[in-house]
Amino acid sequence: MNILGIETSCDETAAAVVTDGRKIRSNIVASQIELHAKYGGIVPELASRKHVEAINYIVDQAMDEASLRFDELEAIAVTNRPGLIGALLVGVAAAKSLAYCHDLPLLGINHIEGHIYANFMEHEALPFPHVCLTVSGGHTLLVEVQEGWKYEILGTTQDDAAGEAYDKVAQYLGLGFPGGKIIDDLAKEGDSDAIQFPRPMLDRDNYQFSFSGIKTAVRFFVEKAKAAGTLPPIVDIAASFQAAVVDVLVGKTVRAAKAKNLTAITLTGGVAANRQLRESMREAGAEIGAEVYYPPIQLCTDNGAMIAGVAYPKYQEGLRDGLDLNAFASGSIV
Ligand code: KG4
Ligand code: ZN
C-alpha cells in the first residue's frame, strides 16, 4: 500500500512515498536553512512563502523517484499539527488539492507521531512498549509508546526545546544557525568539565525539562569571564554546555525507562543526531539493561517519510479526513 506523505510544519518542504509503512520509495527534502540563517532563526512568513514556491516540485520529485502514478497511491497523508501555522497550511492545501483531484483518501497527521514512528521504520524488531525521547528545535517530549501506537506522555519542556537551547547558545556565541551540529562538532575538541553549568530539574522527581536556564547561565558566564579576562576556549564552553543538556536528557529518560521497567529507549528529532547524546544514552541505558535505538539522520530531522509511515497504521485503523481538514499550531499526540 503506497502512501504519499507531505511535511511542511517548519522550514523543510518535504514529500515522500512509503509502501506498507516501512519501505521508503522516495524521501525528498528541500531545506530552507540558508534562507533563515542570516536571521539567526526561522522567520515564519518567509518559511510559508518558500513552501509555496517549493511544494509542487517536491511532490513531483517524490512521485518521480518512487516511479509511481497518483492512481497507484492508496492515500495522501499530511502534517497538519503542531507547527508554524502558515507553513502547515501550505502542505495541507497541497494535500487537499491532490486528494480531491485524484480522488484519494486524505489523512491529517501529528508531526510528533511521525518523529516517534521514524525509529520503527529503521528498526524492524523494535519492542513495545518503549520509552521515546523526541528532541528537536521545537519539541522536547518524553513518552511511553505502547503497542498500537498509543502513548502515555511522561514529560515535556516547560520553556525552550532542547534544540532551541542549542540554537540560542550558538547564536549568542556568534557561531551560526542552526547551532546543534556546530556545537556538537566544537564540543568534540573541548573539555566538558571545564565549566559547571546547571542541570535544570535533573534532581526533581518528575520527567519535566527546562532549558532556558542553561542558555542564560552560558550568557552570564561568558559576560563575567569576558569582563575578568578569563574567557576559556570556545570548545570548552561548547563541551560544557552540551554536557549539561545531555546529562538532563539522559538522566530523565533512563530514569523513566527504569521506573517503567522498559528495556528499549528510542531517540528521535534533530537533536537525536547529537553524538554525545547517542553515546551517553547508550552507556546509561546499558547500565539498566535497556537498548537504545535511533534513526539515521535523514529520518531524525523533518521529513515526509515519517509522515507517510505513521499514516499506514492509522489508515488501517480507519482514519480518514475530509477536505475541510485544517492546520493547527499546537496539538497533543494523546
Ligand atoms: O527535527 P528538526 O530538523 O526540526 C524541528 O522539528 O525543529 O530539528 C532541528 C534542531 C535544531 O535545533 C538543530 O540545532 C538541532 O535539531 N540539531 C542538533 C544536531 N543536529 C541538529 N542538536 C544537537 N546536536 C546535533 N548534532
Ligand atoms: Zn520535527
PDB file of C-alpha atoms in Angstrom, residues 39-331:
ATOM      1  CA  TYR A  39      18.240  35.984  10.797  1.00  0.00           C
ATOM      2  CA  GLY A  40      19.542  33.505  13.393  1.00  0.00           C
ATOM      3  CA  GLY A  41      16.243  31.601  13.458  1.00  0.00           C
ATOM      4  CA  ILE A  42      13.212  30.594  11.415  1.00  0.00           C
ATOM      5  CA  VAL A  43      11.177  33.539  10.094  1.00  0.00           C
ATOM      6  CA  PRO A  44       7.641  32.091   9.834  1.00  0.00           C
ATOM      7  CA  GLU A  45       6.404  34.286   6.970  1.00  0.00           C
ATOM      8  CA  LEU A  46       9.479  33.547   4.864  1.00  0.00           C
ATOM      9  CA  ALA A  47       9.057  29.839   5.599  1.00  0.00           C
ATOM     10  CA  SER A  48       5.451  29.883   4.320  1.00  0.00           C
ATOM     11  CA  ARG A  49       6.395  31.697   1.121  1.00  0.00           C
ATOM     12  CA  LYS A  50       9.252  29.320   0.412  1.00  0.00           C
ATOM     13  CA  HIS A  51       6.972  26.315   0.954  1.00  0.00           C
ATOM     14  CA  VAL A  52       4.550  27.753  -1.616  1.00  0.00           C
ATOM     15  CA  GLU A  53       7.378  28.018  -4.150  1.00  0.00           C
ATOM     16  CA  ALA A  54       8.722  24.535  -3.498  1.00  0.00           C
ATOM     17  CA  ILE A  55       5.784  22.258  -2.695  1.00  0.00           C
ATOM     18  CA  ASN A  56       4.685  21.241  -6.215  1.00  0.00           C
ATOM     19  CA  TYR A  57       8.228  20.460  -7.326  1.00  0.00           C
ATOM     20  CA  ILE A  58       8.960  18.446  -4.211  1.00  0.00           C
ATOM     21  CA  VAL A  59       5.781  16.364  -4.554  1.00  0.00           C
ATOM     22  CA  ASP A  60       6.516  15.764  -8.267  1.00  0.00           C
ATOM     23  CA  GLN A  61      10.040  14.715  -7.426  1.00  0.00           C
ATOM     24  CA  ALA A  62       8.824  12.319  -4.719  1.00  0.00           C
ATOM     25  CA  MET A  63       6.393  10.699  -7.176  1.00  0.00           C
ATOM     26  CA  ASP A  64       9.033  10.533  -9.947  1.00  0.00           C
ATOM     27  CA  GLU A  65      11.614   8.948  -7.685  1.00  0.00           C
ATOM     28  CA  ALA A  66       9.070   6.430  -6.440  1.00  0.00           C
ATOM     29  CA  SER A  67       8.224   5.682 -10.106  1.00  0.00           C
ATOM     30  CA  LEU A  68       4.523   5.813  -9.312  1.00  0.00           C
ATOM     31  CA  ARG A  69       1.446   7.464 -10.771  1.00  0.00           C
ATOM     32  CA  PHE A  70      -1.155   9.017  -8.500  1.00  0.00           C
ATOM     33  CA  ASP A  71      -3.590   6.221  -9.305  1.00  0.00           C
ATOM     34  CA  GLU A  72      -1.091   3.815  -7.756  1.00  0.00           C
ATOM     35  CA  LEU A  73      -1.371   5.586  -4.379  1.00  0.00           C
ATOM     36  CA  GLU A  74      -3.739   4.446  -1.641  1.00  0.00           C
ATOM     37  CA  ALA A  75      -3.838   7.699   0.326  1.00  0.00           C
ATOM     38  CA  ILE A  76      -2.285  11.109   0.914  1.00  0.00           C
ATOM     39  CA  ALA A  77      -1.039  11.993   4.389  1.00  0.00           C
ATOM     40  CA  VAL A  78      -0.032  15.460   5.530  1.00  0.00           C
ATOM     41  CA  THR A  79       1.295  17.013   8.721  1.00  0.00           C
ATOM     42  CA  ASN A  80      -1.483  19.290   9.962  1.00  0.00           C
ATOM     43  CA  ARG A  81      -0.276  19.890  13.566  1.00  0.00           C
ATOM     44  CA  PRO A  82       1.710  21.133  15.506  1.00  0.00           C
ATOM     45  CA  GLY A  83       3.937  23.652  13.746  1.00  0.00           C
ATOM     46  CA  LEU A  84       4.095  27.104  12.183  1.00  0.00           C
ATOM     47  CA  ILE A  85       0.531  27.740  11.104  1.00  0.00           C
ATOM     48  CA  GLY A  86       1.306  29.418   7.770  1.00  0.00           C
ATOM     49  CA  ALA A  87       3.833  26.738   6.908  1.00  0.00           C
ATOM     50  CA  LEU A  88       1.421  23.909   7.804  1.00  0.00           C
ATOM     51  CA  LEU A  89      -1.347  25.451   5.707  1.00  0.00           C
ATOM     52  CA  VAL A  90       0.769  25.169   2.553  1.00  0.00           C
ATOM     53  CA  GLY A  91       1.203  21.415   2.970  1.00  0.00           C
ATOM     54  CA  VAL A  92      -2.427  20.927   3.961  1.00  0.00           C
ATOM     55  CA  ALA A  93      -3.689  22.905   0.938  1.00  0.00           C
ATOM     56  CA  ALA A  94      -1.437  20.922  -1.393  1.00  0.00           C
ATOM     57  CA  ALA A  95      -2.546  17.585   0.099  1.00  0.00           C
ATOM     58  CA  LYS A  96      -6.227  18.526  -0.112  1.00  0.00           C
ATOM     59  CA  SER A  97      -5.915  19.588  -3.758  1.00  0.00           C
ATOM     60  CA  LEU A  98      -4.157  16.354  -4.678  1.00  0.00           C
ATOM     61  CA  ALA A  99      -6.641  14.226  -2.738  1.00  0.00           C
ATOM     62  CA  TYR A 100      -9.533  15.971  -4.478  1.00  0.00           C
ATOM     63  CA  CYS A 101      -8.023  15.814  -7.985  1.00  0.00           C
ATOM     64  CA  HIS A 102      -7.028  12.169  -7.734  1.00  0.00           C
ATOM     65  CA  ASP A 103      -9.968  11.065  -5.604  1.00  0.00           C
ATOM     66  CA  LEU A 104      -7.743   9.719  -2.829  1.00  0.00           C
ATOM     67  CA  PRO A 105      -8.352   9.478   0.932  1.00  0.00           C
ATOM     68  CA  LEU A 106      -6.742  12.253   2.995  1.00  0.00           C
ATOM     69  CA  LEU A 107      -5.152  11.837   6.444  1.00  0.00           C
ATOM     70  CA  GLY A 108      -4.039  14.678   8.740  1.00  0.00           C
ATOM     71  CA  ILE A 109      -1.034  13.588  10.816  1.00  0.00           C
ATOM     72  CA  ASN A 110       0.530  14.872  14.046  1.00  0.00           C
ATOM     73  CA  HIS A 111       4.168  15.796  13.349  1.00  0.00           C
ATOM     74  CA  ILE A 112       5.418  14.361  16.660  1.00  0.00           C
ATOM     75  CA  GLU A 113       3.803  10.997  15.934  1.00  0.00           C
ATOM     76  CA  GLY A 114       5.825  10.995  12.719  1.00  0.00           C
ATOM     77  CA  HIS A 115       9.061  11.564  14.662  1.00  0.00           C
ATOM     78  CA  ILE A 116       8.178   8.791  17.135  1.00  0.00           C
ATOM     79  CA  TYR A 117       7.352   6.393  14.269  1.00  0.00           C
ATOM     80  CA  ALA A 118      10.696   7.047  12.490  1.00  0.00           C
ATOM     81  CA  ASN A 119      12.510   4.504  14.673  1.00  0.00           C
ATOM     82  CA  PHE A 120      10.032   1.788  13.735  1.00  0.00           C
ATOM     83  CA  MET A 121      10.841   2.317  10.043  1.00  0.00           C
ATOM     84  CA  GLU A 122      14.505   1.668  10.691  1.00  0.00           C
ATOM     85  CA  HIS A 123      14.434  -1.000  13.403  1.00  0.00           C
ATOM     86  CA  GLU A 124      12.264  -3.956  12.445  1.00  0.00           C
ATOM     87  CA  ALA A 125      12.383  -5.596  15.858  1.00  0.00           C
ATOM     88  CA  LEU A 126      11.729  -2.511  17.970  1.00  0.00           C
ATOM     89  CA  PRO A 127       9.968  -3.801  21.106  1.00  0.00           C
ATOM     90  CA  PHE A 128       6.784  -2.355  22.612  1.00  0.00           C
ATOM     91  CA  PRO A 129       6.263  -0.691  24.952  1.00  0.00           C
ATOM     92  CA  HIS A 130       9.338   1.545  24.856  1.00  0.00           C
ATOM     93  CA  VAL A 131      10.362   4.987  26.014  1.00  0.00           C
ATOM     94  CA  CYS A 132      10.810   7.613  23.287  1.00  0.00           C
ATOM     95  CA  LEU A 133      12.610  10.928  23.649  1.00  0.00           C
ATOM     96  CA  THR A 134      11.717  13.394  20.873  1.00  0.00           C
ATOM     97  CA  VAL A 135      14.155  16.305  20.828  1.00  0.00           C
ATOM     98  CA  SER A 136      14.168  18.933  18.091  1.00  0.00           C
ATOM     99  CA  GLY A 137      14.216  22.669  17.538  1.00  0.00           C
ATOM    100  CA  GLY A 138      10.567  22.927  18.502  1.00  0.00           C
ATOM    101  CA  HIS A 139       9.892  19.933  20.757  1.00  0.00           C
ATOM    102  CA  THR A 140      11.137  18.081  23.812  1.00  0.00           C
ATOM    103  CA  LEU A 141       8.837  15.223  24.690  1.00  0.00           C
ATOM    104  CA  LEU A 142       9.277  12.033  26.711  1.00  0.00           C
ATOM    105  CA  VAL A 143       6.622   9.376  26.105  1.00  0.00           C
ATOM    106  CA  GLU A 144       5.925   5.724  26.671  1.00  0.00           C
ATOM    107  CA  VAL A 145       4.986   4.225  23.314  1.00  0.00           C
ATOM    108  CA  GLN A 146       2.608   1.300  23.614  1.00  0.00           C
ATOM    109  CA  GLU A 147       1.554  -1.360  21.121  1.00  0.00           C
ATOM    110  CA  GLY A 148      -0.905   0.024  18.554  1.00  0.00           C
ATOM    111  CA  TRP A 149       0.678   3.495  18.656  1.00  0.00           C
ATOM    112  CA  LYS A 150      -0.868   4.522  21.951  1.00  0.00           C
ATOM    113  CA  TYR A 151       1.095   6.994  24.040  1.00  0.00           C
ATOM    114  CA  GLU A 152       1.487   7.980  27.654  1.00  0.00           C
ATOM    115  CA  ILE A 153       3.092  11.393  27.935  1.00  0.00           C
ATOM    116  CA  LEU A 154       5.691  11.356  30.696  1.00  0.00           C
ATOM    117  CA  GLY A 155       7.161  14.833  30.375  1.00  0.00           C
ATOM    118  CA  THR A 156       7.820  17.823  28.200  1.00  0.00           C
ATOM    119  CA  THR A 157       9.715  21.107  28.385  1.00  0.00           C
ATOM    120  CA  GLN A 158       8.404  23.955  30.446  1.00  0.00           C
ATOM    121  CA  ASP A 159      10.166  26.561  28.301  1.00  0.00           C
ATOM    122  CA  ASP A 160      12.728  26.152  25.484  1.00  0.00           C
ATOM    123  CA  ALA A 161      13.086  22.960  23.473  1.00  0.00           C
ATOM    124  CA  ALA A 162      16.485  21.232  23.645  1.00  0.00           C
ATOM    125  CA  GLY A 163      17.350  22.186  20.052  1.00  0.00           C
ATOM    126  CA  GLU A 164      16.208  25.731  20.686  1.00  0.00           C
ATOM    127  CA  ALA A 165      18.737  25.963  23.543  1.00  0.00           C
ATOM    128  CA  TYR A 166      21.489  24.793  21.172  1.00  0.00           C
ATOM    129  CA  ASP A 167      20.410  27.328  18.557  1.00  0.00           C
ATOM    130  CA  LYS A 168      20.184  30.225  21.010  1.00  0.00           C
ATOM    131  CA  VAL A 169      23.533  29.485  22.666  1.00  0.00           C
ATOM    132  CA  ALA A 170      25.194  29.184  19.251  1.00  0.00           C
ATOM    133  CA  GLN A 171      23.659  32.468  18.193  1.00  0.00           C
ATOM    134  CA  TYR A 172      24.834  34.176  21.383  1.00  0.00           C
ATOM    135  CA  LEU A 173      28.359  32.824  20.854  1.00  0.00           C
ATOM    136  CA  GLY A 174      28.262  34.030  17.217  1.00  0.00           C
ATOM    137  CA  LEU A 175      28.642  30.504  15.827  1.00  0.00           C
ATOM    138  CA  GLY A 176      25.821  30.457  13.253  1.00  0.00           C
ATOM    139  CA  PHE A 177      22.443  28.787  12.736  1.00  0.00           C
ATOM    140  CA  PRO A 178      21.290  26.128  13.321  1.00  0.00           C
ATOM    141  CA  GLY A 179      23.575  25.678  16.288  1.00  0.00           C
ATOM    142  CA  GLY A 180      23.172  21.990  17.153  1.00  0.00           C
ATOM    143  CA  LYS A 181      25.678  20.488  14.770  1.00  0.00           C
ATOM    144  CA  ILE A 182      28.127  23.384  15.176  1.00  0.00           C
ATOM    145  CA  ILE A 183      28.198  22.983  18.968  1.00  0.00           C
ATOM    146  CA  ASP A 184      28.307  19.191  18.646  1.00  0.00           C
ATOM    147  CA  ASP A 185      31.410  19.468  16.413  1.00  0.00           C
ATOM    148  CA  LEU A 186      33.151  22.018  18.662  1.00  0.00           C
ATOM    149  CA  ALA A 187      32.351  20.004  21.783  1.00  0.00           C
ATOM    150  CA  LYS A 188      34.376  17.077  20.450  1.00  0.00           C
ATOM    151  CA  GLU A 189      37.537  19.160  20.887  1.00  0.00           C
ATOM    152  CA  GLY A 190      36.632  20.631  24.280  1.00  0.00           C
ATOM    153  CA  ASP A 191      36.730  19.770  27.983  1.00  0.00           C
ATOM    154  CA  SER A 192      33.192  19.064  29.208  1.00  0.00           C
ATOM    155  CA  ASP A 193      34.262  19.525  32.847  1.00  0.00           C
ATOM    156  CA  ALA A 194      35.752  22.986  32.247  1.00  0.00           C
ATOM    157  CA  ILE A 195      32.611  24.844  33.383  1.00  0.00           C
ATOM    158  CA  GLN A 196      29.856  23.513  35.624  1.00  0.00           C
ATOM    159  CA  PHE A 197      26.631  24.710  34.004  1.00  0.00           C
ATOM    160  CA  PRO A 198      23.374  23.889  35.843  1.00  0.00           C
ATOM    161  CA  ARG A 199      21.412  20.696  35.132  1.00  0.00           C
ATOM    162  CA  PRO A 200      17.881  22.138  35.450  1.00  0.00           C
ATOM    163  CA  MET A 201      15.266  19.888  37.024  1.00  0.00           C
ATOM    164  CA  LEU A 202      17.531  16.839  36.975  1.00  0.00           C
ATOM    165  CA  ASP A 203      17.031  16.331  40.698  1.00  0.00           C
ATOM    166  CA  ARG A 204      13.265  16.742  40.550  1.00  0.00           C
ATOM    167  CA  ASP A 205      11.218  13.611  40.854  1.00  0.00           C
ATOM    168  CA  ASN A 206       9.383  14.098  37.556  1.00  0.00           C
ATOM    169  CA  TYR A 207      10.016  13.928  33.808  1.00  0.00           C
ATOM    170  CA  GLN A 208       9.713  17.625  33.048  1.00  0.00           C
ATOM    171  CA  PHE A 209      12.511  19.548  31.329  1.00  0.00           C
ATOM    172  CA  SER A 210      13.646  23.174  31.291  1.00  0.00           C
ATOM    173  CA  PHE A 211      16.403  24.523  29.067  1.00  0.00           C
ATOM    174  CA  SER A 212      16.136  28.289  29.178  1.00  0.00           C
ATOM    175  CA  GLY A 213      18.165  28.414  32.423  1.00  0.00           C
ATOM    176  CA  ILE A 214      21.189  26.711  30.842  1.00  0.00           C
ATOM    177  CA  LYS A 215      21.096  29.204  27.995  1.00  0.00           C
ATOM    178  CA  THR A 216      21.031  32.122  30.460  1.00  0.00           C
ATOM    179  CA  ALA A 217      23.797  30.518  32.538  1.00  0.00           C
ATOM    180  CA  VAL A 218      26.034  30.385  29.452  1.00  0.00           C
ATOM    181  CA  ARG A 219      25.364  34.059  28.763  1.00  0.00           C
ATOM    182  CA  PHE A 220      26.128  35.158  32.335  1.00  0.00           C
ATOM    183  CA  PHE A 221      29.250  33.011  32.445  1.00  0.00           C
ATOM    184  CA  VAL A 222      30.596  34.452  29.174  1.00  0.00           C
ATOM    185  CA  GLU A 223      29.826  38.055  30.209  1.00  0.00           C
ATOM    186  CA  LYS A 224      31.597  37.607  33.547  1.00  0.00           C
ATOM    187  CA  ALA A 225      34.575  35.760  32.105  1.00  0.00           C
ATOM    188  CA  LYS A 226      34.989  38.349  29.359  1.00  0.00           C
ATOM    189  CA  ALA A 227      34.963  41.187  31.900  1.00  0.00           C
ATOM    190  CA  ALA A 228      37.536  39.342  34.023  1.00  0.00           C
ATOM    191  CA  GLY A 229      39.661  38.454  31.001  1.00  0.00           C
ATOM    192  CA  THR A 230      39.346  34.729  31.791  1.00  0.00           C
ATOM    193  CA  LEU A 231      37.253  33.507  28.875  1.00  0.00           C
ATOM    194  CA  PRO A 232      38.059  29.818  28.260  1.00  0.00           C
ATOM    195  CA  PRO A 233      38.363  28.399  24.726  1.00  0.00           C
ATOM    196  CA  ILE A 234      35.036  28.251  22.859  1.00  0.00           C
ATOM    197  CA  VAL A 235      35.387  24.464  22.548  1.00  0.00           C
ATOM    198  CA  ASP A 236      35.294  24.161  26.360  1.00  0.00           C
ATOM    199  CA  ILE A 237      32.162  26.311  26.573  1.00  0.00           C
ATOM    200  CA  ALA A 238      30.530  24.181  23.851  1.00  0.00           C
ATOM    201  CA  ALA A 239      31.524  20.900  25.531  1.00  0.00           C
ATOM    202  CA  SER A 240      30.399  22.048  28.997  1.00  0.00           C
ATOM    203  CA  PHE A 241      27.052  23.341  27.681  1.00  0.00           C
ATOM    204  CA  GLN A 242      26.466  20.124  25.767  1.00  0.00           C
ATOM    205  CA  ALA A 243      27.320  18.027  28.825  1.00  0.00           C
ATOM    206  CA  ALA A 244      24.663  19.866  30.843  1.00  0.00           C
ATOM    207  CA  VAL A 245      21.947  19.359  28.202  1.00  0.00           C
ATOM    208  CA  VAL A 246      22.852  15.715  27.602  1.00  0.00           C
ATOM    209  CA  ASP A 247      23.038  14.910  31.341  1.00  0.00           C
ATOM    210  CA  VAL A 248      19.474  16.120  31.824  1.00  0.00           C
ATOM    211  CA  LEU A 249      18.086  14.362  28.721  1.00  0.00           C
ATOM    212  CA  VAL A 250      19.824  11.096  29.541  1.00  0.00           C
ATOM    213  CA  GLY A 251      19.138  11.264  33.282  1.00  0.00           C
ATOM    214  CA  LYS A 252      15.399  11.710  32.927  1.00  0.00           C
ATOM    215  CA  THR A 253      14.956   9.281  30.022  1.00  0.00           C
ATOM    216  CA  VAL A 254      16.853   6.456  31.664  1.00  0.00           C
ATOM    217  CA  ARG A 255      15.085   7.076  34.969  1.00  0.00           C
ATOM    218  CA  ALA A 256      11.752   6.761  33.139  1.00  0.00           C
ATOM    219  CA  ALA A 257      12.807   3.508  31.440  1.00  0.00           C
ATOM    220  CA  LYS A 258      13.925   2.080  34.772  1.00  0.00           C
ATOM    221  CA  ALA A 259      10.804   3.165  36.658  1.00  0.00           C
ATOM    222  CA  LYS A 260       8.590   1.640  33.975  1.00  0.00           C
ATOM    223  CA  ASN A 261      10.730  -1.453  33.639  1.00  0.00           C
ATOM    224  CA  LEU A 262      11.220  -0.920  29.905  1.00  0.00           C
ATOM    225  CA  THR A 263      14.213  -2.301  28.063  1.00  0.00           C
ATOM    226  CA  ALA A 264      14.085  -0.150  24.924  1.00  0.00           C
ATOM    227  CA  ILE A 265      14.698   3.568  24.529  1.00  0.00           C
ATOM    228  CA  THR A 266      14.318   5.449  21.246  1.00  0.00           C
ATOM    229  CA  LEU A 267      15.710   8.852  20.313  1.00  0.00           C
ATOM    230  CA  THR A 268      14.269  10.965  17.536  1.00  0.00           C
ATOM    231  CA  GLY A 269      14.133  14.568  16.214  1.00  0.00           C
ATOM    232  CA  GLY A 270      17.016  16.756  15.026  1.00  0.00           C
ATOM    233  CA  VAL A 271      18.889  16.706  18.359  1.00  0.00           C
ATOM    234  CA  ALA A 272      18.920  12.890  18.211  1.00  0.00           C
ATOM    235  CA  ALA A 273      21.716  13.402  15.656  1.00  0.00           C
ATOM    236  CA  ASN A 274      23.919  14.542  18.555  1.00  0.00           C
ATOM    237  CA  ARG A 275      26.917  12.275  19.045  1.00  0.00           C
ATOM    238  CA  GLN A 276      27.215  12.841  22.778  1.00  0.00           C
ATOM    239  CA  LEU A 277      23.515  12.261  23.366  1.00  0.00           C
ATOM    240  CA  ARG A 278      23.602   8.973  21.444  1.00  0.00           C
ATOM    241  CA  GLU A 279      26.725   7.772  23.206  1.00  0.00           C
ATOM    242  CA  SER A 280      25.720   8.775  26.739  1.00  0.00           C
ATOM    243  CA  MET A 281      22.207   7.376  26.309  1.00  0.00           C
ATOM    244  CA  ARG A 282      23.687   4.073  25.109  1.00  0.00           C
ATOM    245  CA  GLU A 283      26.029   3.851  28.097  1.00  0.00           C
ATOM    246  CA  ALA A 284      23.407   4.817  30.667  1.00  0.00           C
ATOM    247  CA  GLY A 285      20.839   2.556  29.001  1.00  0.00           C
ATOM    248  CA  ALA A 286      23.229  -0.393  29.135  1.00  0.00           C
ATOM    249  CA  GLU A 287      23.584   0.087  32.907  1.00  0.00           C
ATOM    250  CA  ILE A 288      19.878  -0.646  33.376  1.00  0.00           C
ATOM    251  CA  GLY A 289      19.739  -3.286  30.643  1.00  0.00           C
ATOM    252  CA  ALA A 290      17.974  -1.060  28.097  1.00  0.00           C
ATOM    253  CA  GLU A 291      18.896  -0.919  24.432  1.00  0.00           C
ATOM    254  CA  VAL A 292      18.991   2.490  22.728  1.00  0.00           C
ATOM    255  CA  TYR A 293      17.707   2.996  19.161  1.00  0.00           C
ATOM    256  CA  TYR A 294      17.860   5.999  16.870  1.00  0.00           C
ATOM    257  CA  PRO A 295      17.039   6.505  13.201  1.00  0.00           C
ATOM    258  CA  PRO A 296      19.524   7.569  10.505  1.00  0.00           C
ATOM    259  CA  ILE A 297      19.992  11.355  10.364  1.00  0.00           C
ATOM    260  CA  GLN A 298      17.634  11.801   7.381  1.00  0.00           C
ATOM    261  CA  LEU A 299      14.819  10.286   9.461  1.00  0.00           C
ATOM    262  CA  CYS A 300      15.774  12.219  12.633  1.00  0.00           C
ATOM    263  CA  THR A 301      15.257  15.627  11.056  1.00  0.00           C
ATOM    264  CA  ASP A 302      11.950  16.659   9.487  1.00  0.00           C
ATOM    265  CA  ASN A 303      10.928  14.532   6.503  1.00  0.00           C
ATOM    266  CA  GLY A 304       7.876  13.236   4.642  1.00  0.00           C
ATOM    267  CA  ALA A 305       8.720   9.534   5.032  1.00  0.00           C
ATOM    268  CA  MET A 306       7.883   9.500   8.746  1.00  0.00           C
ATOM    269  CA  ILE A 307       4.510  11.109   7.932  1.00  0.00           C
ATOM    270  CA  ALA A 308       3.700   8.597   5.181  1.00  0.00           C
ATOM    271  CA  GLY A 309       4.963   5.867   7.525  1.00  0.00           C
ATOM    272  CA  VAL A 310       2.800   6.599  10.541  1.00  0.00           C
ATOM    273  CA  ALA A 311      -0.187   7.175   8.254  1.00  0.00           C
ATOM    274  CA  TYR A 312      -0.152   3.472   7.354  1.00  0.00           C
ATOM    275  CA  PRO A 313      -1.353   2.056  10.722  1.00  0.00           C
ATOM    276  CA  LYS A 314      -3.756   4.980  11.005  1.00  0.00           C
ATOM    277  CA  TYR A 315      -5.206   4.274   7.561  1.00  0.00           C
ATOM    278  CA  GLN A 316      -5.682   0.635   8.536  1.00  0.00           C
ATOM    279  CA  GLU A 317      -7.460   1.741  11.703  1.00  0.00           C
ATOM    280  CA  GLY A 318      -9.843   3.707   9.516  1.00  0.00           C
ATOM    281  CA  LEU A 319      -8.634   7.278   9.930  1.00  0.00           C
ATOM    282  CA  ARG A 320      -9.936   9.499   7.121  1.00  0.00           C
ATOM    283  CA  ASP A 321     -10.139  13.273   6.987  1.00  0.00           C
ATOM    284  CA  GLY A 322     -12.391  15.404   4.839  1.00  0.00           C
ATOM    285  CA  LEU A 323     -11.485  18.234   2.526  1.00  0.00           C
ATOM    286  CA  ASP A 324     -12.273  20.550   5.435  1.00  0.00           C
ATOM    287  CA  LEU A 325      -9.045  19.364   7.144  1.00  0.00           C
ATOM    288  CA  ASN A 326      -7.457  22.304   8.944  1.00  0.00           C
ATOM    289  CA  ALA A 327      -3.979  23.111  10.294  1.00  0.00           C
ATOM    290  CA  PHE A 328      -3.263  23.778  13.983  1.00  0.00           C
ATOM    291  CA  ALA A 329      -0.239  25.416  15.577  1.00  0.00           C
ATOM    292  CA  SER A 330      -0.493  23.105  18.563  1.00  0.00           C
ATOM    293  CA  GLY A 331      -1.717  19.555  19.014  1.00  0.00           C
TER     294      GLY A 331
END
